[in-house]
Amino acid sequence: MPAFLLTGAAGFIGHWVARQLLDGGAEVVGIDNLNDAYDPRIKTWRLARLQHRSGFRFTRVDIADRAALDAVSATAPFDAVLHLAARAGAPRSVEKPHSYITANATGTQNLLDLCTARGIPKLVLASTSSVYGGGNPLPLSEEGDTGRPRSPYAASKRAAEALAHAHHHVHGLDITVLRYFTVYGPAGRPDMSLFRFIRWIREGVPIVLHGDGSQSRDFTYVADVARGTIRAAAPLGFEVINLGSSAPVELREALALIEECLGRRATILPEPVQRVDVRATWADIGKARRLLGWEPTTALQEGIERMVKWYLDNREWARKLVLS
């Protein structure tokens, strides 16, 4: 049976990737440092849903610690590394840029070196649509300009992509870079807009809305993204591939769907658009269809319904999570 080293296993997407791998009979060694980039209590919740599963083993490791990585990788041969660990969040990266560089760039280099040293044939690198900045035509193609990031987070992820390409060129490691577009779903990050909207509306708290809500996002359901991530473990050489819904929706439309699901109206507290934000994201997913045989299958309304149900089922503790 295949074996994977999964970084960021307690993260939002990592948790879903682990579930799908285990459902398929794979062995998964998960690592995560459970950092405080967002409230770690939800990471602990996700991890608890994995630790009872047959075929899953977890070690708390910081990917910036090369010696600790070496110790974990010495325990088993791996068919691939699925590298989803990262310090996430564009706004917070403005406050702590060095921690993003350490996690996202140095950590990635450590994993690239590990693959070559241990003879692991494949690395999948999770990246982000944030690398496109705000000046590219829509829909966003993998060939677009990534030289003008708008946040230290985006810059650190673009650096990770560049390091991956250099490593492939020098060492021949098979690498697929996946650019994720606004991933959402149950047990998602509490610092992201849809989670916040659900909680604020349910708890009767005014919603902080940056701008007028007309900005659009290519919301992509987490289980679809996890499926694409696993497919990207196939041999491809070096490729950069968008994973998105290719169906952008305005924030105010997503907000209306949440209101409908909860049966409550939002009280909106408008604030200026953040400088790190872009006006719109929209993925060209032709390459994902062609190389991975992948496309999303979950409509936004269905995904939001599942997300709202998860929040209501876990409201006793989820309403206490820190949102920033």
PDB file of C-alpha atoms in Angstrom:
ATOM      1  CA  MET A   1       0.000   0.000   0.000  1.00  0.00           C
ATOM      2  CA  PRO A   2       1.279   3.531  -0.717  1.00  0.00           C
ATOM      3  CA  ALA A   3       2.832   5.582   2.073  1.00  0.00           C
ATOM      4  CA  PHE A   4       2.857   9.375   2.305  1.00  0.00           C
ATOM      5  CA  LEU A   5       4.563  11.968   4.447  1.00  0.00           C
ATOM      6  CA  LEU A   6       1.932  14.685   4.918  1.00  0.00           C
ATOM      7  CA  THR A   7       3.032  18.042   6.295  1.00  0.00           C
ATOM      8  CA  GLY A   8       0.387  20.284   7.828  1.00  0.00           C
ATOM      9  CA  ALA A   9      -1.702  17.241   8.745  1.00  0.00           C
ATOM     10  CA  ALA A  10      -3.688  19.182  11.361  1.00  0.00           C
ATOM     11  CA  GLY A  11      -4.333  22.009   8.920  1.00  0.00           C
ATOM     12  CA  PHE A  12      -7.619  22.572   7.135  1.00  0.00           C
ATOM     13  CA  ILE A  13      -6.726  21.021   3.774  1.00  0.00           C
ATOM     14  CA  GLY A  14      -4.208  18.600   5.283  1.00  0.00           C
ATOM     15  CA  HIS A  15      -6.860  17.075   7.520  1.00  0.00           C
ATOM     16  CA  TRP A  16      -9.109  16.408   4.526  1.00  0.00           C
ATOM     17  CA  VAL A  17      -6.240  14.999   2.460  1.00  0.00           C
ATOM     18  CA  ALA A  18      -5.359  12.637   5.300  1.00  0.00           C
ATOM     19  CA  ARG A  19      -8.974  11.439   5.543  1.00  0.00           C
ATOM     20  CA  GLN A  20      -9.176  10.672   1.833  1.00  0.00           C
ATOM     21  CA  LEU A  21      -5.810   8.897   1.795  1.00  0.00           C
ATOM     22  CA  LEU A  22      -6.774   6.743   4.767  1.00  0.00           C
ATOM     23  CA  ASP A  23     -10.169   5.970   3.208  1.00  0.00           C
ATOM     24  CA  GLY A  24      -8.227   4.699   0.191  1.00  0.00           C
ATOM     25  CA  GLY A  25      -6.057   2.386   2.305  1.00  0.00           C
ATOM     26  CA  ALA A  26      -2.836   4.421   2.286  1.00  0.00           C
ATOM     27  CA  GLU A  27      -0.459   4.827   5.193  1.00  0.00           C
ATOM     28  CA  VAL A  28       0.023   8.420   6.328  1.00  0.00           C
ATOM     29  CA  VAL A  29       2.715   9.864   8.549  1.00  0.00           C
ATOM     30  CA  GLY A  30       1.420  13.294   9.479  1.00  0.00           C
ATOM     31  CA  ILE A  31       3.497  16.137  10.855  1.00  0.00           C
ATOM     32  CA  ASP A  32       2.473  19.585  12.064  1.00  0.00           C
ATOM     33  CA  ASN A  33       3.842  22.097  14.576  1.00  0.00           C
ATOM     34  CA  LEU A  34       0.326  23.231  15.609  1.00  0.00           C
ATOM     35  CA  ASN A  35       1.389  26.872  15.406  1.00  0.00           C
ATOM     36  CA  ASP A  36      -0.732  29.855  16.414  1.00  0.00           C
ATOM     37  CA  ALA A  37      -1.108  31.479  12.974  1.00  0.00           C
ATOM     38  CA  TYR A  38      -4.797  30.896  13.759  1.00  0.00           C
ATOM     39  CA  ASP A  39      -6.478  29.381  16.817  1.00  0.00           C
ATOM     40  CA  PRO A  40      -4.770  25.997  17.398  1.00  0.00           C
ATOM     41  CA  ARG A  41      -7.835  24.548  19.126  1.00  0.00           C
ATOM     42  CA  ILE A  42      -9.406  23.760  15.772  1.00  0.00           C
ATOM     43  CA  LYS A  43      -6.170  22.072  14.689  1.00  0.00           C
ATOM     44  CA  THR A  44      -6.350  19.884  17.780  1.00  0.00           C
ATOM     45  CA  TRP A  45      -9.971  19.032  16.928  1.00  0.00           C
ATOM     46  CA  ARG A  46      -9.033  17.993  13.386  1.00  0.00           C
ATOM     47  CA  LEU A  47      -6.087  15.945  14.585  1.00  0.00           C
ATOM     48  CA  ALA A  48      -8.248  14.071  17.095  1.00  0.00           C
ATOM     49  CA  ARG A  49     -10.417  12.878  14.173  1.00  0.00           C
ATOM     50  CA  LEU A  50      -7.367  11.289  12.552  1.00  0.00           C
ATOM     51  CA  GLN A  51      -5.437   9.776  15.431  1.00  0.00           C
ATOM     52  CA  HIS A  52      -7.800   6.834  15.934  1.00  0.00           C
ATOM     53  CA  ARG A  53      -7.549   5.851  12.269  1.00  0.00           C
ATOM     54  CA  SER A  54      -5.653   2.749  11.230  1.00  0.00           C
ATOM     55  CA  GLY A  55      -2.656   3.672   9.071  1.00  0.00           C
ATOM     56  CA  PHE A  56      -2.171   7.149  10.555  1.00  0.00           C
ATOM     57  CA  ARG A  57       0.751   8.214  12.718  1.00  0.00           C
ATOM     58  CA  PHE A  58       1.417  11.760  13.919  1.00  0.00           C
ATOM     59  CA  THR A  59       4.526  13.556  15.140  1.00  0.00           C
ATOM     60  CA  ARG A  60       4.674  17.183  16.205  1.00  0.00           C
ATOM     61  CA  VAL A  61       7.439  18.648  14.056  1.00  0.00           C
ATOM     62  CA  ASP A  62       8.353  22.095  12.754  1.00  0.00           C
ATOM     63  CA  ILE A  63       9.369  21.824   9.094  1.00  0.00           C
ATOM     64  CA  ALA A  64      11.972  24.548   9.697  1.00  0.00           C
ATOM     65  CA  ASP A  65      13.784  22.039  11.958  1.00  0.00           C
ATOM     66  CA  ARG A  66      15.768  19.880   9.548  1.00  0.00           C
ATOM     67  CA  ALA A  67      17.066  17.492  12.217  1.00  0.00           C
ATOM     68  CA  ALA A  68      13.526  16.736  13.402  1.00  0.00           C
ATOM     69  CA  LEU A  69      12.423  16.131   9.804  1.00  0.00           C
ATOM     70  CA  ASP A  70      15.291  13.706   9.303  1.00  0.00           C
ATOM     71  CA  ALA A  71      14.242  11.759  12.389  1.00  0.00           C
ATOM     72  CA  VAL A  72      10.652  11.381  11.148  1.00  0.00           C
ATOM     73  CA  SER A  73      11.625  10.442   7.612  1.00  0.00           C
ATOM     74  CA  ALA A  74      14.009   7.751   8.834  1.00  0.00           C
ATOM     75  CA  THR A  75      11.099   5.710  10.170  1.00  0.00           C
ATOM     76  CA  ALA A  76       9.594   4.603   6.845  1.00  0.00           C
ATOM     77  CA  PRO A  77      10.018   4.811   3.067  1.00  0.00           C
ATOM     78  CA  PHE A  78       7.572   7.161   1.372  1.00  0.00           C
ATOM     79  CA  ASP A  79       6.105   7.192  -2.106  1.00  0.00           C
ATOM     80  CA  ALA A  80       5.608  10.959  -1.931  1.00  0.00           C
ATOM     81  CA  VAL A  81       5.702  14.006   0.295  1.00  0.00           C
ATOM     82  CA  LEU A  82       2.494  16.046   0.279  1.00  0.00           C
ATOM     83  CA  HIS A  83       3.737  19.380   1.562  1.00  0.00           C
ATOM     84  CA  LEU A  84       0.765  21.364   2.846  1.00  0.00           C
ATOM     85  CA  ALA A  85       2.356  22.904   5.932  1.00  0.00           C
ATOM     86  CA  ALA A  86       2.559  26.688   5.803  1.00  0.00           C
ATOM     87  CA  ARG A  87       2.038  29.769   7.862  1.00  0.00           C
ATOM     88  CA  ALA A  88      -1.204  31.062   6.393  1.00  0.00           C
ATOM     89  CA  GLY A  89      -2.969  34.408   6.164  1.00  0.00           C
ATOM     90  CA  ALA A  90      -2.022  37.460   4.109  1.00  0.00           C
ATOM     91  CA  PRO A  91      -3.063  40.186   6.597  1.00  0.00           C
ATOM     92  CA  ARG A  92      -1.141  38.685   9.525  1.00  0.00           C
ATOM     93  CA  SER A  93       1.956  38.243   7.386  1.00  0.00           C
ATOM     94  CA  VAL A  94       2.290  42.024   7.300  1.00  0.00           C
ATOM     95  CA  GLU A  95       2.801  41.940  11.073  1.00  0.00           C
ATOM     96  CA  LYS A  96       5.195  38.953  11.207  1.00  0.00           C
ATOM     97  CA  PRO A  97       6.903  38.599   7.808  1.00  0.00           C
ATOM     98  CA  HIS A  98       9.966  36.746   9.099  1.00  0.00           C
ATOM     99  CA  SER A  99       7.887  33.891  10.522  1.00  0.00           C
ATOM    100  CA  TYR A 100       6.300  33.416   7.079  1.00  0.00           C
ATOM    101  CA  ILE A 101       9.666  33.287   5.354  1.00  0.00           C
ATOM    102  CA  THR A 102      10.942  30.731   7.867  1.00  0.00           C
ATOM    103  CA  ALA A 103       7.918  28.440   7.582  1.00  0.00           C
ATOM    104  CA  ASN A 104       7.097  28.796   3.904  1.00  0.00           C
ATOM    105  CA  ALA A 105      10.489  29.205   2.249  1.00  0.00           C
ATOM    106  CA  THR A 106      13.031  27.623   4.612  1.00  0.00           C
ATOM    107  CA  GLY A 107      10.608  24.834   5.509  1.00  0.00           C
ATOM    108  CA  THR A 108      10.033  24.052   1.839  1.00  0.00           C
ATOM    109  CA  GLN A 109      13.773  23.922   1.119  1.00  0.00           C
ATOM    110  CA  ASN A 110      14.205  21.479   3.986  1.00  0.00           C
ATOM    111  CA  LEU A 111      11.582  19.161   2.475  1.00  0.00           C
ATOM    112  CA  LEU A 112      13.085  19.414  -0.993  1.00  0.00           C
ATOM    113  CA  ASP A 113      16.475  18.428   0.439  1.00  0.00           C
ATOM    114  CA  LEU A 114      14.855  15.634   2.422  1.00  0.00           C
ATOM    115  CA  CYS A 115      13.283  14.114  -0.689  1.00  0.00           C
ATOM    116  CA  THR A 116      16.597  14.014  -2.495  1.00  0.00           C
ATOM    117  CA  ALA A 117      18.536  12.711   0.506  1.00  0.00           C
ATOM    118  CA  ARG A 118      16.006   9.950   1.223  1.00  0.00           C
ATOM    119  CA  GLY A 119      15.247   9.004  -2.373  1.00  0.00           C
ATOM    120  CA  ILE A 120      11.589  10.057  -2.147  1.00  0.00           C
ATOM    121  CA  PRO A 121      10.535  10.378  -5.797  1.00  0.00           C
ATOM    122  CA  LYS A 122       7.708  12.930  -5.571  1.00  0.00           C
ATOM    123  CA  LEU A 123       6.807  16.182  -3.804  1.00  0.00           C
ATOM    124  CA  VAL A 124       3.474  17.998  -4.061  1.00  0.00           C
ATOM    125  CA  LEU A 125       3.772  21.619  -2.949  1.00  0.00           C
ATOM    126  CA  ALA A 126       0.688  23.526  -1.823  1.00  0.00           C
ATOM    127  CA  SER A 127       0.781  27.110  -3.056  1.00  0.00           C
ATOM    128  CA  THR A 128      -1.858  29.812  -3.393  1.00  0.00           C
ATOM    129  CA  SER A 129      -3.683  32.021  -5.853  1.00  0.00           C
ATOM    130  CA  SER A 130      -2.237  34.937  -3.867  1.00  0.00           C
ATOM    131  CA  VAL A 131       0.974  34.622  -5.906  1.00  0.00           C
ATOM    132  CA  TYR A 132      -0.844  36.146  -8.888  1.00  0.00           C
ATOM    133  CA  GLY A 133      -1.195  39.526  -7.199  1.00  0.00           C
ATOM    134  CA  GLY A 134      -3.762  41.860  -8.702  1.00  0.00           C
ATOM    135  CA  GLY A 135      -2.597  42.703 -12.210  1.00  0.00           C
ATOM    136  CA  ASN A 136      -3.313  39.591 -14.274  1.00  0.00           C
ATOM    137  CA  PRO A 137      -6.214  39.144 -16.699  1.00  0.00           C
ATOM    138  CA  LEU A 138      -9.010  36.813 -15.638  1.00  0.00           C
ATOM    139  CA  PRO A 139      -9.344  33.882 -15.507  1.00  0.00           C
ATOM    140  CA  LEU A 140      -5.936  33.401 -13.927  1.00  0.00           C
ATOM    141  CA  SER A 141      -3.644  31.127 -15.904  1.00  0.00           C
ATOM    142  CA  GLU A 142      -0.590  29.304 -14.565  1.00  0.00           C
ATOM    143  CA  GLU A 143       1.417  31.323 -17.106  1.00  0.00           C
ATOM    144  CA  GLY A 144       0.387  34.620 -15.447  1.00  0.00           C
ATOM    145  CA  ASP A 145       2.710  37.137 -13.817  1.00  0.00           C
ATOM    146  CA  THR A 146       3.688  36.161 -10.266  1.00  0.00           C
ATOM    147  CA  GLY A 147       6.366  38.805  -9.793  1.00  0.00           C
ATOM    148  CA  ARG A 148       4.228  41.348  -7.945  1.00  0.00           C
ATOM    149  CA  PRO A 149       2.941  39.784  -4.703  1.00  0.00           C
ATOM    150  CA  ARG A 150       0.794  41.957  -2.449  1.00  0.00           C
ATOM    151  CA  SER A 151       1.744  40.484   0.930  1.00  0.00           C
ATOM    152  CA  PRO A 152       4.714  38.814   2.633  1.00  0.00           C
ATOM    153  CA  TYR A 153       2.595  35.638   2.668  1.00  0.00           C
ATOM    154  CA  ALA A 154       2.221  35.673  -1.117  1.00  0.00           C
ATOM    155  CA  ALA A 155       5.917  36.492  -1.539  1.00  0.00           C
ATOM    156  CA  SER A 156       6.948  33.616   0.743  1.00  0.00           C
ATOM    157  CA  LYS A 157       4.809  31.149  -1.207  1.00  0.00           C
ATOM    158  CA  ARG A 158       6.204  32.404  -4.503  1.00  0.00           C
ATOM    159  CA  ALA A 159       9.685  31.911  -3.045  1.00  0.00           C
ATOM    160  CA  ALA A 160       8.747  28.320  -2.207  1.00  0.00           C
ATOM    161  CA  GLU A 161       7.646  27.768  -5.802  1.00  0.00           C
ATOM    162  CA  ALA A 162      10.921  29.183  -7.114  1.00  0.00           C
ATOM    163  CA  LEU A 163      12.958  26.990  -4.774  1.00  0.00           C
ATOM    164  CA  ALA A 164      10.984  23.972  -5.956  1.00  0.00           C
ATOM    165  CA  HIS A 165      11.692  24.757  -9.599  1.00  0.00           C
ATOM    166  CA  ALA A 166      15.403  25.232  -8.906  1.00  0.00           C
ATOM    167  CA  HIS A 167      15.543  21.931  -7.031  1.00  0.00           C
ATOM    168  CA  HIS A 168      13.798  20.114  -9.861  1.00  0.00           C
ATOM    169  CA  HIS A 169      16.222  21.602 -12.376  1.00  0.00           C
ATOM    170  CA  VAL A 170      19.309  20.622 -10.377  1.00  0.00           C
ATOM    171  CA  HIS A 171      18.243  17.292  -8.865  1.00  0.00           C
ATOM    172  CA  GLY A 172      15.433  16.073 -11.128  1.00  0.00           C
ATOM    173  CA  LEU A 173      12.881  15.683  -8.345  1.00  0.00           C
ATOM    174  CA  ASP A 174       9.322  15.248  -9.642  1.00  0.00           C
ATOM    175  CA  ILE A 175       7.361  18.222  -8.255  1.00  0.00           C
ATOM    176  CA  THR A 176       3.801  19.427  -8.711  1.00  0.00           C
ATOM    177  CA  VAL A 177       2.939  22.895  -7.413  1.00  0.00           C
ATOM    178  CA  LEU A 178      -0.761  23.412  -6.691  1.00  0.00           C
ATOM    179  CA  ARG A 179      -2.198  26.919  -6.494  1.00  0.00           C
ATOM    180  CA  TYR A 180      -5.290  26.741  -4.310  1.00  0.00           C
ATOM    181  CA  PHE A 181      -8.154  29.228  -4.707  1.00  0.00           C
ATOM    182  CA  THR A 182     -10.104  30.328  -1.579  1.00  0.00           C
ATOM    183  CA  VAL A 183     -10.673  26.913  -0.034  1.00  0.00           C
ATOM    184  CA  TYR A 184     -13.688  26.629   2.292  1.00  0.00           C
ATOM    185  CA  GLY A 185     -15.698  23.943   4.048  1.00  0.00           C
ATOM    186  CA  PRO A 186     -16.367  22.231   7.387  1.00  0.00           C
ATOM    187  CA  ALA A 187     -13.687  22.679  10.084  1.00  0.00           C
ATOM    188  CA  GLY A 188     -12.183  25.520   8.063  1.00  0.00           C
ATOM    189  CA  ARG A 189      -9.865  28.270   9.174  1.00  0.00           C
ATOM    190  CA  PRO A 190     -11.585  30.642  11.626  1.00  0.00           C
ATOM    191  CA  ASP A 191      -9.708  33.634  10.206  1.00  0.00           C
ATOM    192  CA  MET A 192     -11.327  33.275   6.767  1.00  0.00           C
ATOM    193  CA  SER A 193     -14.403  35.161   5.632  1.00  0.00           C
ATOM    194  CA  LEU A 194     -17.025  32.420   5.342  1.00  0.00           C
ATOM    195  CA  PHE A 195     -16.276  30.988   8.793  1.00  0.00           C
ATOM    196  CA  ARG A 196     -16.472  34.474  10.274  1.00  0.00           C
ATOM    197  CA  PHE A 197     -19.725  35.276   8.497  1.00  0.00           C
ATOM    198  CA  ILE A 198     -21.354  32.069   9.746  1.00  0.00           C
ATOM    199  CA  ARG A 199     -20.332  32.684  13.331  1.00  0.00           C
ATOM    200  CA  TRP A 200     -21.151  36.369  13.390  1.00  0.00           C
ATOM    201  CA  ILE A 201     -24.619  35.857  11.901  1.00  0.00           C
ATOM    202  CA  ARG A 202     -25.462  32.910  14.164  1.00  0.00           C
ATOM    203  CA  GLU A 203     -24.236  34.714  17.263  1.00  0.00           C
ATOM    204  CA  GLY A 204     -25.907  38.014  16.397  1.00  0.00           C
ATOM    205  CA  VAL A 205     -22.666  39.953  16.016  1.00  0.00           C
ATOM    206  CA  PRO A 206     -22.270  42.663  13.307  1.00  0.00           C
ATOM    207  CA  ILE A 207     -20.289  41.433  10.312  1.00  0.00           C
ATOM    208  CA  VAL A 208     -17.056  43.189   9.439  1.00  0.00           C
ATOM    209  CA  LEU A 209     -17.155  43.506   5.650  1.00  0.00           C
ATOM    210  CA  HIS A 210     -14.128  44.983   3.908  1.00  0.00           C
ATOM    211  CA  GLY A 211     -15.352  47.002   0.935  1.00  0.00           C
ATOM    212  CA  ASP A 212     -18.873  46.807  -0.477  1.00  0.00           C
ATOM    213  CA  GLY A 213     -18.964  43.024  -0.948  1.00  0.00           C
ATOM    214  CA  SER A 214     -18.722  43.211  -4.728  1.00  0.00           C
ATOM    215  CA  GLN A 215     -15.244  41.713  -4.742  1.00  0.00           C
ATOM    216  CA  SER A 216     -15.359  38.129  -6.016  1.00  0.00           C
ATOM    217  CA  ARG A 217     -13.640  34.925  -4.952  1.00  0.00           C
ATOM    218  CA  ASP A 218     -13.255  31.554  -6.625  1.00  0.00           C
ATOM    219  CA  PHE A 219     -14.531  29.586  -3.627  1.00  0.00           C
ATOM    220  CA  THR A 220     -13.410  25.942  -3.853  1.00  0.00           C
ATOM    221  CA  TYR A 221     -14.760  23.184  -1.609  1.00  0.00           C
ATOM    222  CA  VAL A 222     -12.128  21.501   0.543  1.00  0.00           C
ATOM    223  CA  ALA A 223     -12.977  17.883  -0.338  1.00  0.00           C
ATOM    224  CA  ASP A 224     -12.580  18.725  -4.037  1.00  0.00           C
ATOM    225  CA  VAL A 225      -9.202  20.316  -3.338  1.00  0.00           C
ATOM    226  CA  ALA A 226      -8.089  17.304  -1.300  1.00  0.00           C
ATOM    227  CA  ARG A 227      -9.005  14.982  -4.174  1.00  0.00           C
ATOM    228  CA  GLY A 228      -6.972  17.088  -6.612  1.00  0.00           C
ATOM    229  CA  THR A 229      -4.030  17.173  -4.226  1.00  0.00           C
ATOM    230  CA  ILE A 230      -3.891  13.394  -4.056  1.00  0.00           C
ATOM    231  CA  ARG A 231      -4.126  13.083  -7.839  1.00  0.00           C
ATOM    232  CA  ALA A 232      -1.163  15.446  -8.130  1.00  0.00           C
ATOM    233  CA  ALA A 233       1.055  12.796  -6.517  1.00  0.00           C
ATOM    234  CA  ALA A 234       1.270  11.088  -9.926  1.00  0.00           C
ATOM    235  CA  PRO A 235       4.539  11.498 -11.883  1.00  0.00           C
ATOM    236  CA  LEU A 236       4.378  14.725 -13.896  1.00  0.00           C
ATOM    237  CA  GLY A 237       7.933  16.114 -14.032  1.00  0.00           C
ATOM    238  CA  PHE A 238       7.554  19.737 -12.946  1.00  0.00           C
ATOM    239  CA  GLU A 239       4.135  21.337 -13.223  1.00  0.00           C
ATOM    240  CA  VAL A 240       2.233  24.255 -11.737  1.00  0.00           C
ATOM    241  CA  ILE A 241      -1.525  23.649 -11.611  1.00  0.00           C
ATOM    242  CA  ASN A 242      -4.483  25.740 -10.446  1.00  0.00           C
ATOM    243  CA  LEU A 243      -7.115  24.089  -8.257  1.00  0.00           C
ATOM    244  CA  GLY A 244     -10.195  26.302  -8.176  1.00  0.00           C
ATOM    245  CA  SER A 245     -13.901  26.216  -8.829  1.00  0.00           C
ATOM    246  CA  SER A 246     -13.595  28.387 -11.956  1.00  0.00           C
ATOM    247  CA  ALA A 247     -16.907  29.947 -10.873  1.00  0.00           C
ATOM    248  CA  PRO A 248     -16.206  33.204  -8.991  1.00  0.00           C
ATOM    249  CA  VAL A 249     -18.896  34.551  -6.673  1.00  0.00           C
ATOM    250  CA  GLU A 250     -19.214  37.987  -5.102  1.00  0.00           C
ATOM    251  CA  LEU A 251     -18.794  38.062  -1.323  1.00  0.00           C
ATOM    252  CA  ARG A 252     -22.268  39.542  -0.877  1.00  0.00           C
ATOM    253  CA  GLU A 253     -23.752  36.592  -2.792  1.00  0.00           C
ATOM    254  CA  ALA A 254     -21.936  34.125  -0.514  1.00  0.00           C
ATOM    255  CA  LEU A 255     -23.162  36.120   2.469  1.00  0.00           C
ATOM    256  CA  ALA A 256     -26.759  35.844   1.225  1.00  0.00           C
ATOM    257  CA  LEU A 257     -26.417  32.040   0.986  1.00  0.00           C
ATOM    258  CA  ILE A 258     -25.225  31.919   4.600  1.00  0.00           C
ATOM    259  CA  GLU A 259     -28.155  34.096   5.707  1.00  0.00           C
ATOM    260  CA  GLU A 260     -30.525  31.706   3.932  1.00  0.00           C
ATOM    261  CA  CYS A 261     -28.988  28.633   5.571  1.00  0.00           C
ATOM    262  CA  LEU A 262     -29.130  30.164   9.053  1.00  0.00           C
ATOM    263  CA  GLY A 263     -32.485  31.859   8.598  1.00  0.00           C
ATOM    264  CA  ARG A 264     -31.017  35.089   9.959  1.00  0.00           C
ATOM    265  CA  ARG A 265     -30.067  38.457   8.526  1.00  0.00           C
ATOM    266  CA  ALA A 266     -26.618  39.965   8.906  1.00  0.00           C
ATOM    267  CA  THR A 267     -25.907  43.359  10.409  1.00  0.00           C
ATOM    268  CA  ILE A 268     -23.042  44.733   8.333  1.00  0.00           C
ATOM    269  CA  LEU A 269     -20.211  46.858   9.697  1.00  0.00           C
ATOM    270  CA  PRO A 270     -18.358  48.206   6.633  1.00  0.00           C
ATOM    271  CA  GLU A 271     -14.604  48.752   6.739  1.00  0.00           C
ATOM    272  CA  PRO A 272     -12.072  49.778   4.078  1.00  0.00           C
ATOM    273  CA  VAL A 273     -10.617  47.155   1.761  1.00  0.00           C
ATOM    274  CA  GLN A 274      -7.325  45.783   3.090  1.00  0.00           C
ATOM    275  CA  ARG A 275      -4.215  46.632   1.080  1.00  0.00           C
ATOM    276  CA  VAL A 276      -3.248  42.967   0.762  1.00  0.00           C
ATOM    277  CA  ASP A 277      -6.585  42.073  -0.862  1.00  0.00           C
ATOM    278  CA  VAL A 278      -7.211  41.640  -4.575  1.00  0.00           C
ATOM    279  CA  ARG A 279     -10.415  42.608  -6.360  1.00  0.00           C
ATOM    280  CA  ALA A 280     -11.147  39.189  -7.828  1.00  0.00           C
ATOM    281  CA  THR A 281      -9.854  35.638  -8.176  1.00  0.00           C
ATOM    282  CA  TRP A 282     -10.917  33.245 -10.900  1.00  0.00           C
ATOM    283  CA  ALA A 283      -9.026  30.076 -11.791  1.00  0.00           C
ATOM    284  CA  ASP A 284      -8.402  28.723 -15.254  1.00  0.00           C
ATOM    285  CA  ILE A 285      -8.542  24.984 -14.482  1.00  0.00           C
ATOM    286  CA  GLY A 286      -7.951  23.642 -17.971  1.00  0.00           C
ATOM    287  CA  LYS A 287      -4.564  22.290 -16.930  1.00  0.00           C
ATOM    288  CA  ALA A 288      -6.023  20.453 -13.927  1.00  0.00           C
ATOM    289  CA  ARG A 289      -8.597  18.835 -16.186  1.00  0.00           C
ATOM    290  CA  ARG A 290      -5.952  17.828 -18.718  1.00  0.00           C
ATOM    291  CA  LEU A 291      -3.167  16.584 -16.432  1.00  0.00           C
ATOM    292  CA  LEU A 292      -5.064  15.381 -13.368  1.00  0.00           C
ATOM    293  CA  GLY A 293      -8.483  14.513 -14.790  1.00  0.00           C
ATOM    294  CA  TRP A 294      -9.796  16.783 -12.031  1.00  0.00           C
ATOM    295  CA  GLU A 295     -12.565  19.280 -11.706  1.00  0.00           C
ATOM    296  CA  PRO A 296     -14.669  20.440  -8.754  1.00  0.00           C
ATOM    297  CA  THR A 297     -18.028  18.796  -8.123  1.00  0.00           C
ATOM    298  CA  THR A 298     -19.403  20.734  -5.136  1.00  0.00           C
ATOM    299  CA  ALA A 299     -21.547  23.819  -5.750  1.00  0.00           C
ATOM    300  CA  LEU A 300     -21.133  26.769  -3.389  1.00  0.00           C
ATOM    301  CA  GLN A 301     -24.629  26.442  -1.932  1.00  0.00           C
ATOM    302  CA  GLU A 302     -24.055  22.775  -1.079  1.00  0.00           C
ATOM    303  CA  GLY A 303     -20.645  23.535   0.418  1.00  0.00           C
ATOM    304  CA  ILE A 304     -21.997  26.372   2.547  1.00  0.00           C
ATOM    305  CA  GLU A 305     -24.839  24.162   3.785  1.00  0.00           C
ATOM    306  CA  ARG A 306     -22.279  21.588   4.943  1.00  0.00           C
ATOM    307  CA  MET A 307     -20.160  24.296   6.538  1.00  0.00           C
ATOM    308  CA  VAL A 308     -23.121  25.767   8.418  1.00  0.00           C
ATOM    309  CA  LYS A 309     -24.167  22.300   9.628  1.00  0.00           C
ATOM    310  CA  TRP A 310     -20.643  21.668  10.934  1.00  0.00           C
ATOM    311  CA  TYR A 311     -20.669  24.968  12.822  1.00  0.00           C
ATOM    312  CA  LEU A 312     -24.069  24.296  14.386  1.00  0.00           C
ATOM    313  CA  ASP A 313     -23.025  20.754  15.358  1.00  0.00           C
ATOM    314  CA  ASN A 314     -19.849  22.117  16.993  1.00  0.00           C
ATOM    315  CA  ARG A 315     -21.179  25.482  18.136  1.00  0.00           C
ATOM    316  CA  GLU A 316     -20.535  24.926  21.840  1.00  0.00           C
ATOM    317  CA  TRP A 317     -16.779  25.268  21.318  1.00  0.00           C
ATOM    318  CA  ALA A 318     -16.503  26.717  17.787  1.00  0.00           C
ATOM    319  CA  ARG A 319     -18.184  29.981  18.863  1.00  0.00           C
ATOM    320  CA  LYS A 320     -15.250  30.545  21.244  1.00  0.00           C
ATOM    321  CA  LEU A 321     -12.501  30.290  18.626  1.00  0.00           C
ATOM    322  CA  VAL A 322     -10.339  33.349  18.069  1.00  0.00           C
ATOM    323  CA  LEU A 323     -11.132  34.723  14.604  1.00  0.00           C
ATOM    324  CA  SER A 324      -7.933  36.653  13.906  1.00  0.00           C
TER     325      SER A 324
END
